Amino acid sequence: MERGAQVEITGLLQAWVSGDEAALEQLTPLVYGELCEIARKHLHHERAGHTLETSALVHEAYFRLVDQNSAHWRSRTHFYSLGARMMRRILVDYARSRGYAKRGGHLDRVPLEAVQVPAGDRPEDLVALDEALSELAVEHPQEAQVVELRYFGGLSGQEIARHLEISTASVTRRWRLARGWLFRRLERQDHDS
């Protein structure tokens, strides 16, 4: 994305937060493509055969983002990182509801109407990752942010460094630490199950 477009998105986000409703109309077409790319990356990490469509995930996340009354967008990267977090929450909520149904619960609602997950998928994997990432955030908050921005948001090391105001080398170190921590945590959970 060109620097001018990045500045324009940041300006529109700030105008929207300040109450300019027209800014939201201008913002939507500018951020839609990037949100679709983030959604594709999220869905790429899902098991094969997951039928949640990119557009359904983007629309639900965007609806939640624009519905926030107290959002203070610092930049386009901040907006996209929260978009990635929303998508993660949507997928985790769906996986949890799927796990509830497998245990004999009866759900009358589906978080996203278009969702059809084959029986071979393991929604508990996504729930376990979410729980481990939440634990990581308590012990190592910046490492958890790096994981969210890189794994779920699809941001580059340089973009993460700018967003977190740290060096690219620090992003790399935090990414390695977080990956190792999550691997050990998830491996321990597999052994305990």
XYZ file of C-alpha atoms in Angstrom:
193
model
C 0.000 0.000 0.000
C 1.334 3.414 -0.918
C 2.299 5.849 1.825
C -0.335 8.348 0.611
C -3.116 5.781 0.950
C -1.871 4.869 4.437
C -1.995 8.518 5.505
C -5.451 8.922 3.933
C -6.794 5.906 5.851
C -5.349 7.200 9.113
C -6.875 10.639 8.452
C -10.287 9.145 7.643
C -10.184 6.986 10.781
C -9.452 10.032 12.908
C -12.162 12.070 11.175
C -14.657 9.272 11.707
C -13.810 9.048 15.417
C -14.326 12.813 15.608
C -17.879 12.346 14.340
C -17.536 12.767 10.564
C -19.990 10.154 9.229
C -18.941 10.845 5.619
C -15.440 9.664 6.518
C -16.806 6.176 7.180
C -18.285 6.038 3.677
C -14.932 7.030 2.183
C -13.036 4.650 4.454
C -14.972 1.481 3.660
C -13.728 0.904 0.093
C -10.164 1.770 1.121
C -9.942 -0.815 3.927
C -12.123 -3.588 2.502
C -9.411 -5.212 0.394
C -6.897 -5.320 3.249
C -9.521 -6.734 5.615
C -10.246 -9.451 3.025
C -6.538 -10.290 2.918
C -6.426 -10.538 6.725
C -9.523 -12.774 6.648
C -7.926 -15.021 4.006
C -4.864 -15.383 6.252
C -7.077 -16.261 9.201
C -8.934 -18.859 7.187
C -5.677 -20.211 5.751
C -4.745 -21.280 9.286
C -8.015 -23.156 9.671
C -8.286 -26.841 8.892
C -8.885 -27.896 5.299
C -12.548 -27.881 4.393
C -13.507 -24.972 6.681
C -16.331 -23.353 4.741
C -16.485 -19.991 6.472
C -16.213 -17.585 3.596
C -13.838 -14.659 3.569
C -16.593 -12.129 2.890
C -18.723 -13.360 5.814
C -15.771 -13.050 8.192
C -14.872 -9.579 6.860
C -18.453 -8.304 7.092
C -18.920 -9.536 10.658
C -15.565 -8.084 11.757
C -16.199 -4.766 9.990
C -19.642 -4.504 11.536
C -18.105 -4.992 14.988
C -15.328 -2.482 14.276
C -17.616 0.311 13.117
C -20.074 -0.418 15.918
C -17.495 0.577 18.535
C -18.432 3.920 20.018
C -15.252 4.562 21.948
C -12.602 3.525 19.436
C -9.579 5.811 19.220
C -7.815 4.767 16.039
C -4.156 5.797 16.159
C -3.366 4.604 12.648
C -4.395 2.252 9.881
C -2.156 -0.423 11.433
C -4.034 -0.043 14.717
C -7.335 -0.411 12.843
C -6.142 -3.526 11.004
C -4.719 -5.079 14.154
C -8.088 -4.665 15.859
C -9.739 -6.052 12.728
C -7.511 -9.119 12.971
C -8.370 -9.468 16.656
C -12.092 -9.247 15.838
C -11.724 -11.973 13.224
C -9.910 -14.149 15.730
C -12.723 -13.614 18.255
C -15.349 -14.513 15.648
C -13.546 -17.739 14.730
C -12.983 -18.657 18.387
C -16.617 -17.944 19.265
C -17.683 -20.160 16.392
C -15.273 -22.924 17.461
C -16.552 -22.731 21.038
C -20.160 -22.963 19.914
C -19.210 -25.909 17.721
C -17.591 -27.630 20.710
C -20.697 -26.984 22.792
C -22.861 -28.593 20.124
C -20.561 -31.620 19.973
C -20.968 -32.100 23.729
C -24.739 -32.332 23.332
C -25.678 -28.659 23.638
C -28.476 -27.313 21.511
C -27.732 -24.019 19.817
C -30.519 -22.150 18.128
C -28.239 -19.508 16.656
C -25.170 -19.615 14.446
C -22.725 -16.700 14.777
C -22.330 -16.421 11.001
C -25.196 -17.689 8.896
C -22.966 -19.008 6.113
C -20.822 -21.196 8.363
C -20.761 -24.938 7.734
C -17.796 -26.728 9.319
C -17.211 -30.361 8.352
C -17.258 -32.906 11.173
C -13.534 -33.635 10.686
C -12.494 -30.168 11.870
C -11.293 -29.692 15.427
C -12.617 -26.370 16.723
C -10.995 -27.157 20.066
C -7.587 -26.474 18.431
C -8.542 -22.869 17.775
C -10.021 -22.540 21.267
C -6.813 -23.974 22.770
C -4.715 -21.511 20.748
C -6.918 -18.637 21.878
C -6.608 -19.670 25.532
C -2.824 -20.059 25.214
C -2.546 -16.667 23.519
C -4.595 -15.098 26.326
C -2.199 -16.627 28.882
C 0.771 -15.371 26.875
C -0.743 -11.872 26.925
C -0.742 -11.931 30.732
C 2.909 -13.016 30.994
C 4.310 -11.358 27.860
C 1.857 -8.763 26.492
C 4.053 -7.429 23.704
C 4.897 -10.929 22.468
C 1.165 -11.701 22.313
C 0.636 -8.517 20.289
C 3.351 -9.586 17.860
C 1.618 -12.952 17.381
C -1.756 -11.305 16.775
C -0.346 -8.791 14.331
C 1.796 -11.292 12.433
C -0.173 -14.533 12.548
C -3.698 -13.177 12.527
C -3.158 -9.735 11.013
C -0.623 -10.727 8.391
C 1.523 -7.660 9.079
C 5.203 -7.659 8.207
C 7.947 -7.315 10.811
C 8.490 -3.706 9.742
C 4.795 -2.846 10.051
C 4.656 -4.447 13.496
C 7.788 -2.551 14.546
C 6.233 0.759 13.483
C 2.944 -0.041 15.210
C 4.569 -1.126 18.487
C 7.316 1.502 18.205
C 10.120 -1.039 18.589
C 12.897 -2.249 16.274
C 12.406 -4.943 13.670
C 14.999 -7.039 15.522
C 12.864 -6.773 18.679
C 9.848 -7.958 16.698
C 11.842 -10.982 15.507
C 12.969 -11.810 19.065
C 9.444 -11.449 20.437
C 8.040 -13.589 17.612
C 10.532 -16.379 18.374
C 9.867 -16.210 22.119
C 6.106 -16.254 21.589
C 6.222 -19.164 19.151
C 8.324 -21.225 21.565
C 6.112 -20.319 24.528
C 2.926 -21.198 22.634
C 4.403 -24.443 21.324
C 5.360 -25.572 24.844
C 1.989 -24.507 26.254
C -0.020 -26.297 23.570
C 2.200 -29.382 23.730
C 1.748 -29.548 27.526
C -2.016 -29.239 27.063
C -1.995 -32.119 24.540
C -0.157 -34.324 27.051
C -2.569 -33.372 29.851
C -5.632 -34.242 27.717
